Amino acid sequence: MSVKITKSNKATSSEERTKMVANPGFGKYYTDHMVAVEWSETEGWGVPELKPYAPISLDPATMVFHYGQEVFEGLKAYRQPDGGVALFRPEANARRFARSAARLALPEMPEEMFLETVEALVKQDFEWVPGKIGESLYLRPFMFATEVGLGVRPTDKALYLLIATPAASYFNPENAVTVWISTEYVRAAIGGTGEAKCGGNYAASLVAQKAAAAQGCDQVVWIDAKERRWVEEMGGMNLYFVKGEGAEATVFTPKLTGTLLAGITRDSILSVASDLGYKVEETMVSIDDWRDGVASGLITEIFACGTAAVVTPVGSAKSAMGTWMTGDGNPGPITMQIRNTLLGIQHGTIPDTHNWLRKVL
Ligand SMILES: *Cc1c(COP(=O)(O)O)cnc(C)c1O
């Protein structure tokens, strides 16, 4: 396998690019290239092609517009102290992409091909990788149904695309995120698509995000569909709780029940927190545990985690049952320690004992 390369002949000038990368925001600028791979039932996977970033043209009857057969991933490339660039656990994204695809009746891209496309784009557009701690080049692989037709059936053609956008550090130490615990809407039920990273999950979540905003909250917290009391996730991030303080603290996160998205950041923090000497648990967390825990002071810190923001402190939680405050509204010490450790590993300033980094350059 190899990637066919067609370089852009109107790439961004280095002055312009330097300005963009110095103040990247998120999803504001895209790099000069993208990677495309076509799949069809009869031909299988085509040859990956790296080419100039450009709009695509699709027939209005293309299936994805009508039935939403789409999956995506999100991963980051980080600058290293030697000026090189490394990806963080891209193999885990490759595996999850294939699992998501299988759930949406899309083809499973071989792990090696996924990694090859990501490495090819990072190598080509490495000058777009910002340099400061917390900054990165965010990579967005995605795939969708491209068969033309309105019949409802799994597509016999798909297009995989990979794009990249330089990303600022999300973190705002002044503001812990405030959350609205939604008792009105459901994100995922057993047998549904909650474990798959698909656009449809997000489409269905936006009305709840709007309801959260109407309550003055930044994010939605989802509870389970059946008993309506188990805490699952926050928006597009997983949740962590800290019980107790100092070296004796326990760091725990809702268990994967089949409706949560198995975050790679979540998984990494299980190891990082344990390496730091904390007790670590994956367990069922109810909204009563949350309310009573913060009221009694047993729960000292809450944070959310995901590739985009890495670790974000969670402050007050609001719901139909009342408002509960965690700590004093400032990021807690264990939250910050875990965040800084994970970022240190990603940027190559803390030893990568789990072999999570994949050097690209
Ligand atoms: C992507 C995602 C996460 C976080 O996963 P990471 O692999 O850590 O980025 C959590 N929840 C949902 C719903 C997601 O889509």
PDB file of N, CA, C and O in Angstrom, residues 170 176-182 202 205-206 208-222 233-239 290 304 309 312-319:
ATOM      1  N   TYR A 170      -7.728  24.506  24.421  1.00  0.00           N
ATOM      2  CA  TYR A 170      -9.112  24.837  24.750  1.00  0.00           C
ATOM      3  C   TYR A 170      -9.251  25.472  26.126  1.00  0.00           C
ATOM      4  O   TYR A 170     -10.256  26.071  26.451  1.00  0.00           O
ATOM      5  N   ALA A 176     -14.670  26.847  35.127  1.00  0.00           N
ATOM      6  CA  ALA A 176     -15.068  25.450  35.070  1.00  0.00           C
ATOM      7  C   ALA A 176     -16.358  25.417  34.238  1.00  0.00           C
ATOM      8  O   ALA A 176     -17.140  26.366  34.252  1.00  0.00           O
ATOM      9  N   VAL A 177     -16.543  24.337  33.506  1.00  0.00           N
ATOM     10  CA  VAL A 177     -17.733  24.173  32.680  1.00  0.00           C
ATOM     11  C   VAL A 177     -18.955  23.968  33.584  1.00  0.00           C
ATOM     12  O   VAL A 177     -18.881  23.238  34.570  1.00  0.00           O
ATOM     13  N   THR A 178     -20.078  24.611  33.240  1.00  0.00           N
ATOM     14  CA  THR A 178     -21.317  24.334  33.968  1.00  0.00           C
ATOM     15  C   THR A 178     -22.165  23.392  33.120  1.00  0.00           C
ATOM     16  O   THR A 178     -22.174  23.492  31.893  1.00  0.00           O
ATOM     17  N   VAL A 179     -22.837  22.458  33.771  1.00  0.00           N
ATOM     18  CA  VAL A 179     -23.556  21.434  33.015  1.00  0.00           C
ATOM     19  C   VAL A 179     -25.041  21.369  33.368  1.00  0.00           C
ATOM     20  O   VAL A 179     -25.444  21.631  34.505  1.00  0.00           O
ATOM     21  N   TRP A 180     -25.828  21.014  32.386  1.00  0.00           N
ATOM     22  CA  TRP A 180     -27.267  20.786  32.538  1.00  0.00           C
ATOM     23  C   TRP A 180     -27.503  19.293  32.408  1.00  0.00           C
ATOM     24  O   TRP A 180     -27.196  18.694  31.378  1.00  0.00           O
ATOM     25  N   ILE A 181     -27.988  18.662  33.477  1.00  0.00           N
ATOM     26  CA  ILE A 181     -28.274  17.224  33.437  1.00  0.00           C
ATOM     27  C   ILE A 181     -29.637  17.060  32.793  1.00  0.00           C
ATOM     28  O   ILE A 181     -30.655  17.461  33.349  1.00  0.00           O
ATOM     29  N   SER A 182     -29.657  16.487  31.589  1.00  0.00           N
ATOM     30  CA  SER A 182     -30.886  16.415  30.815  1.00  0.00           C
ATOM     31  C   SER A 182     -31.722  15.214  31.238  1.00  0.00           C
ATOM     32  O   SER A 182     -31.283  14.071  31.144  1.00  0.00           O
ATOM     33  N   TYR A 202     -24.597  13.113  17.222  1.00  0.00           N
ATOM     34  CA  TYR A 202     -24.456  14.542  17.489  1.00  0.00           C
ATOM     35  C   TYR A 202     -25.687  15.312  17.019  1.00  0.00           C
ATOM     36  O   TYR A 202     -26.159  16.216  17.713  1.00  0.00           O
ATOM     37  N   SER A 205     -28.263  15.195  19.502  1.00  0.00           N
ATOM     38  CA  SER A 205     -27.919  15.801  20.799  1.00  0.00           C
ATOM     39  C   SER A 205     -28.081  17.315  20.814  1.00  0.00           C
ATOM     40  O   SER A 205     -28.083  17.935  21.873  1.00  0.00           O
ATOM     41  N   LEU A 206     -28.213  17.923  19.639  1.00  0.00           N
ATOM     42  CA  LEU A 206     -28.123  19.388  19.573  1.00  0.00           C
ATOM     43  C   LEU A 206     -29.291  20.089  20.261  1.00  0.00           C
ATOM     44  O   LEU A 206     -29.119  21.151  20.854  1.00  0.00           O
ATOM     45  N   ALA A 208     -30.724  19.128  22.918  1.00  0.00           N
ATOM     46  CA  ALA A 208     -30.432  19.101  24.354  1.00  0.00           C
ATOM     47  C   ALA A 208     -29.360  20.137  24.699  1.00  0.00           C
ATOM     48  O   ALA A 208     -29.385  20.760  25.762  1.00  0.00           O
ATOM     49  N   GLN A 209     -28.408  20.308  23.762  1.00  0.00           N
ATOM     50  CA  GLN A 209     -27.374  21.334  23.947  1.00  0.00           C
ATOM     51  C   GLN A 209     -28.029  22.725  23.989  1.00  0.00           C
ATOM     52  O   GLN A 209     -27.671  23.580  24.806  1.00  0.00           O
ATOM     53  N   LYS A 210     -29.035  22.911  23.151  1.00  0.00           N
ATOM     54  CA  LYS A 210     -29.775  24.175  23.146  1.00  0.00           C
ATOM     55  C   LYS A 210     -30.530  24.372  24.470  1.00  0.00           C
ATOM     56  O   LYS A 210     -30.563  25.474  25.018  1.00  0.00           O
ATOM     57  N   ALA A 211     -31.117  23.286  24.965  1.00  0.00           N
ATOM     58  CA  ALA A 211     -31.837  23.357  26.242  1.00  0.00           C
ATOM     59  C   ALA A 211     -30.859  23.712  27.371  1.00  0.00           C
ATOM     60  O   ALA A 211     -31.190  24.496  28.265  1.00  0.00           O
ATOM     61  N   ALA A 212     -29.655  23.151  27.304  1.00  0.00           N
ATOM     62  CA  ALA A 212     -28.634  23.459  28.313  1.00  0.00           C
ATOM     63  C   ALA A 212     -28.276  24.943  28.256  1.00  0.00           C
ATOM     64  O   ALA A 212     -28.202  25.619  29.294  1.00  0.00           O
ATOM     65  N   ALA A 213     -28.089  25.459  27.050  1.00  0.00           N
ATOM     66  CA  ALA A 213     -27.744  26.878  26.884  1.00  0.00           C
ATOM     67  C   ALA A 213     -28.863  27.768  27.423  1.00  0.00           C
ATOM     68  O   ALA A 213     -28.599  28.783  28.081  1.00  0.00           O
ATOM     69  N   ALA A 214     -30.114  27.345  27.195  1.00  0.00           N
ATOM     70  CA  ALA A 214     -31.255  28.127  27.689  1.00  0.00           C
ATOM     71  C   ALA A 214     -31.270  28.169  29.218  1.00  0.00           C
ATOM     72  O   ALA A 214     -31.832  29.084  29.819  1.00  0.00           O
ATOM     73  N   GLN A 215     -30.641  27.172  29.855  1.00  0.00           N
ATOM     74  CA  GLN A 215     -30.535  27.134  31.320  1.00  0.00           C
ATOM     75  C   GLN A 215     -29.276  27.851  31.804  1.00  0.00           C
ATOM     76  O   GLN A 215     -28.939  27.786  32.989  1.00  0.00           O
ATOM     77  N   GLY A 216     -28.555  28.440  30.865  1.00  0.00           N
ATOM     78  CA  GLY A 216     -27.319  29.139  31.229  1.00  0.00           C
ATOM     79  C   GLY A 216     -26.147  28.198  31.428  1.00  0.00           C
ATOM     80  O   GLY A 216     -25.148  28.566  32.031  1.00  0.00           O
ATOM     81  N   CYS A 217     -26.251  26.971  30.911  1.00  0.00           N
ATOM     82  CA  CYS A 217     -25.169  25.989  31.082  1.00  0.00           C
ATOM     83  C   CYS A 217     -24.367  25.837  29.792  1.00  0.00           C
ATOM     84  O   CYS A 217     -24.877  26.068  28.702  1.00  0.00           O
ATOM     85  N   ASP A 218     -23.105  25.397  29.951  1.00  0.00           N
ATOM     86  CA  ASP A 218     -22.217  25.234  28.798  1.00  0.00           C
ATOM     87  C   ASP A 218     -22.448  23.913  28.077  1.00  0.00           C
ATOM     88  O   ASP A 218     -22.234  23.822  26.870  1.00  0.00           O
ATOM     89  N   GLN A 219     -22.789  22.866  28.816  1.00  0.00           N
ATOM     90  CA  GLN A 219     -22.815  21.515  28.248  1.00  0.00           C
ATOM     91  C   GLN A 219     -23.977  20.703  28.813  1.00  0.00           C
ATOM     92  O   GLN A 219     -24.466  20.995  29.903  1.00  0.00           O
ATOM     93  N   VAL A 220     -24.332  19.645  28.109  1.00  0.00           N
ATOM     94  CA  VAL A 220     -25.355  18.692  28.586  1.00  0.00           C
ATOM     95  C   VAL A 220     -24.665  17.517  29.256  1.00  0.00           C
ATOM     96  O   VAL A 220     -23.662  17.028  28.742  1.00  0.00           O
ATOM     97  N   VAL A 221     -25.236  17.010  30.326  1.00  0.00           N
ATOM     98  CA  VAL A 221     -24.829  15.715  30.855  1.00  0.00           C
ATOM     99  C   VAL A 221     -25.951  14.731  30.560  1.00  0.00           C
ATOM    100  O   VAL A 221     -27.126  15.021  30.785  1.00  0.00           O
ATOM    101  N   TRP A 222     -25.553  13.571  30.019  1.00  0.00           N
ATOM    102  CA  TRP A 222     -26.514  12.532  29.628  1.00  0.00           C
ATOM    103  C   TRP A 222     -26.623  11.489  30.714  1.00  0.00           C
ATOM    104  O   TRP A 222     -25.609  11.056  31.263  1.00  0.00           O
ATOM    105  N   GLU A 233     -22.272  10.568  30.055  1.00  0.00           N
ATOM    106  CA  GLU A 233     -21.237  11.418  29.448  1.00  0.00           C
ATOM    107  C   GLU A 233     -21.618  12.886  29.530  1.00  0.00           C
ATOM    108  O   GLU A 233     -22.753  13.221  29.873  1.00  0.00           O
ATOM    109  N   MET A 234     -20.705  13.744  29.138  1.00  0.00           N
ATOM    110  CA  MET A 234     -20.991  15.171  29.034  1.00  0.00           C
ATOM    111  C   MET A 234     -20.752  15.612  27.591  1.00  0.00           C
ATOM    112  O   MET A 234     -19.613  15.587  27.135  1.00  0.00           O
ATOM    113  N   GLY A 235     -21.806  15.969  26.873  1.00  0.00           N
ATOM    114  CA  GLY A 235     -21.642  16.386  25.476  1.00  0.00           C
ATOM    115  C   GLY A 235     -20.847  15.339  24.722  1.00  0.00           C
ATOM    116  O   GLY A 235     -21.197  14.164  24.739  1.00  0.00           O
ATOM    117  N   GLY A 236     -19.758  15.721  24.111  1.00  0.00           N
ATOM    118  CA  GLY A 236     -18.899  14.778  23.401  1.00  0.00           C
ATOM    119  C   GLY A 236     -17.675  14.399  24.201  1.00  0.00           C
ATOM    120  O   GLY A 236     -16.609  14.149  23.636  1.00  0.00           O
ATOM    121  N   MET A 237     -17.809  14.360  25.533  1.00  0.00           N
ATOM    122  CA  MET A 237     -16.661  14.031  26.385  1.00  0.00           C
ATOM    123  C   MET A 237     -17.082  13.031  27.464  1.00  0.00           C
ATOM    124  O   MET A 237     -18.246  12.978  27.842  1.00  0.00           O
ATOM    125  N   ASN A 238     -16.125  12.270  27.977  1.00  0.00           N
ATOM    126  CA  ASN A 238     -16.378  11.374  29.103  1.00  0.00           C
ATOM    127  C   ASN A 238     -16.169  12.132  30.415  1.00  0.00           C
ATOM    128  O   ASN A 238     -15.545  13.190  30.430  1.00  0.00           O
ATOM    129  N   LEU A 239     -16.702  11.583  31.504  1.00  0.00           N
ATOM    130  CA  LEU A 239     -16.639  12.261  32.803  1.00  0.00           C
ATOM    131  C   LEU A 239     -15.780  11.493  33.805  1.00  0.00           C
ATOM    132  O   LEU A 239     -15.739  10.259  33.774  1.00  0.00           O
ATOM    133  N   TRP A 290     -23.817  11.835  42.698  1.00  0.00           N
ATOM    134  CA  TRP A 290     -23.254  13.141  42.332  1.00  0.00           C
ATOM    135  C   TRP A 290     -23.740  14.213  43.318  1.00  0.00           C
ATOM    136  O   TRP A 290     -22.949  14.894  43.958  1.00  0.00           O
ATOM    137  N   ALA A 304     -14.185  16.638  32.781  1.00  0.00           N
ATOM    138  CA  ALA A 304     -14.555  15.944  31.552  1.00  0.00           C
ATOM    139  C   ALA A 304     -13.296  15.779  30.720  1.00  0.00           C
ATOM    140  O   ALA A 304     -12.340  16.547  30.872  1.00  0.00           O
ATOM    141  N   ALA A 309     -10.467  18.811  24.001  1.00  0.00           N
ATOM    142  CA  ALA A 309     -10.119  19.690  25.124  1.00  0.00           C
ATOM    143  C   ALA A 309      -9.154  19.026  26.115  1.00  0.00           C
ATOM    144  O   ALA A 309      -8.704  19.684  27.050  1.00  0.00           O
ATOM    145  N   THR A 312     -11.087  19.084  31.098  1.00  0.00           N
ATOM    146  CA  THR A 312     -11.777  20.336  31.420  1.00  0.00           C
ATOM    147  C   THR A 312     -12.497  20.185  32.761  1.00  0.00           C
ATOM    148  O   THR A 312     -13.272  19.243  32.930  1.00  0.00           O
ATOM    149  N   PRO A 313     -12.247  21.085  33.713  1.00  0.00           N
ATOM    150  CA  PRO A 313     -12.948  20.974  34.992  1.00  0.00           C
ATOM    151  C   PRO A 313     -14.443  21.247  34.842  1.00  0.00           C
ATOM    152  O   PRO A 313     -14.850  22.087  34.045  1.00  0.00           O
ATOM    153  N   VAL A 314     -15.234  20.514  35.621  1.00  0.00           N
ATOM    154  CA  VAL A 314     -16.683  20.711  35.650  1.00  0.00           C
ATOM    155  C   VAL A 314     -17.037  21.349  36.988  1.00  0.00           C
ATOM    156  O   VAL A 314     -16.628  20.864  38.042  1.00  0.00           O
ATOM    157  N   GLY A 315     -17.779  22.435  36.935  1.00  0.00           N
ATOM    158  CA  GLY A 315     -18.175  23.149  38.151  1.00  0.00           C
ATOM    159  C   GLY A 315     -19.587  22.786  38.551  1.00  0.00           C
ATOM    160  O   GLY A 315     -19.871  21.639  38.887  1.00  0.00           O
ATOM    161  N   SER A 316     -20.506  23.742  38.437  1.00  0.00           N
ATOM    162  CA  SER A 316     -21.836  23.436  38.939  1.00  0.00           C
ATOM    163  C   SER A 316     -22.645  22.617  37.938  1.00  0.00           C
ATOM    164  O   SER A 316     -22.474  22.716  36.727  1.00  0.00           O
ATOM    165  N   ALA A 317     -23.509  21.779  38.497  1.00  0.00           N
ATOM    166  CA  ALA A 317     -24.425  20.957  37.723  1.00  0.00           C
ATOM    167  C   ALA A 317     -25.834  21.402  38.064  1.00  0.00           C
ATOM    168  O   ALA A 317     -26.189  21.553  39.230  1.00  0.00           O
ATOM    169  N   LYS A 318     -26.627  21.613  37.004  1.00  0.00           N
ATOM    170  CA  LYS A 318     -27.987  22.064  37.192  1.00  0.00           C
ATOM    171  C   LYS A 318     -28.911  21.015  36.573  1.00  0.00           C
ATOM    172  O   LYS A 318     -28.574  20.409  35.564  1.00  0.00           O
ATOM    173  N   SER A 319     -30.067  20.814  37.188  1.00  0.00           N
ATOM    174  CA  SER A 319     -31.023  19.866  36.616  1.00  0.00           C
ATOM    175  C   SER A 319     -32.401  20.210  37.138  1.00  0.00           C
ATOM    176  O   SER A 319     -32.550  21.119  37.967  1.00  0.00           O
TER     177      SER A 319
END
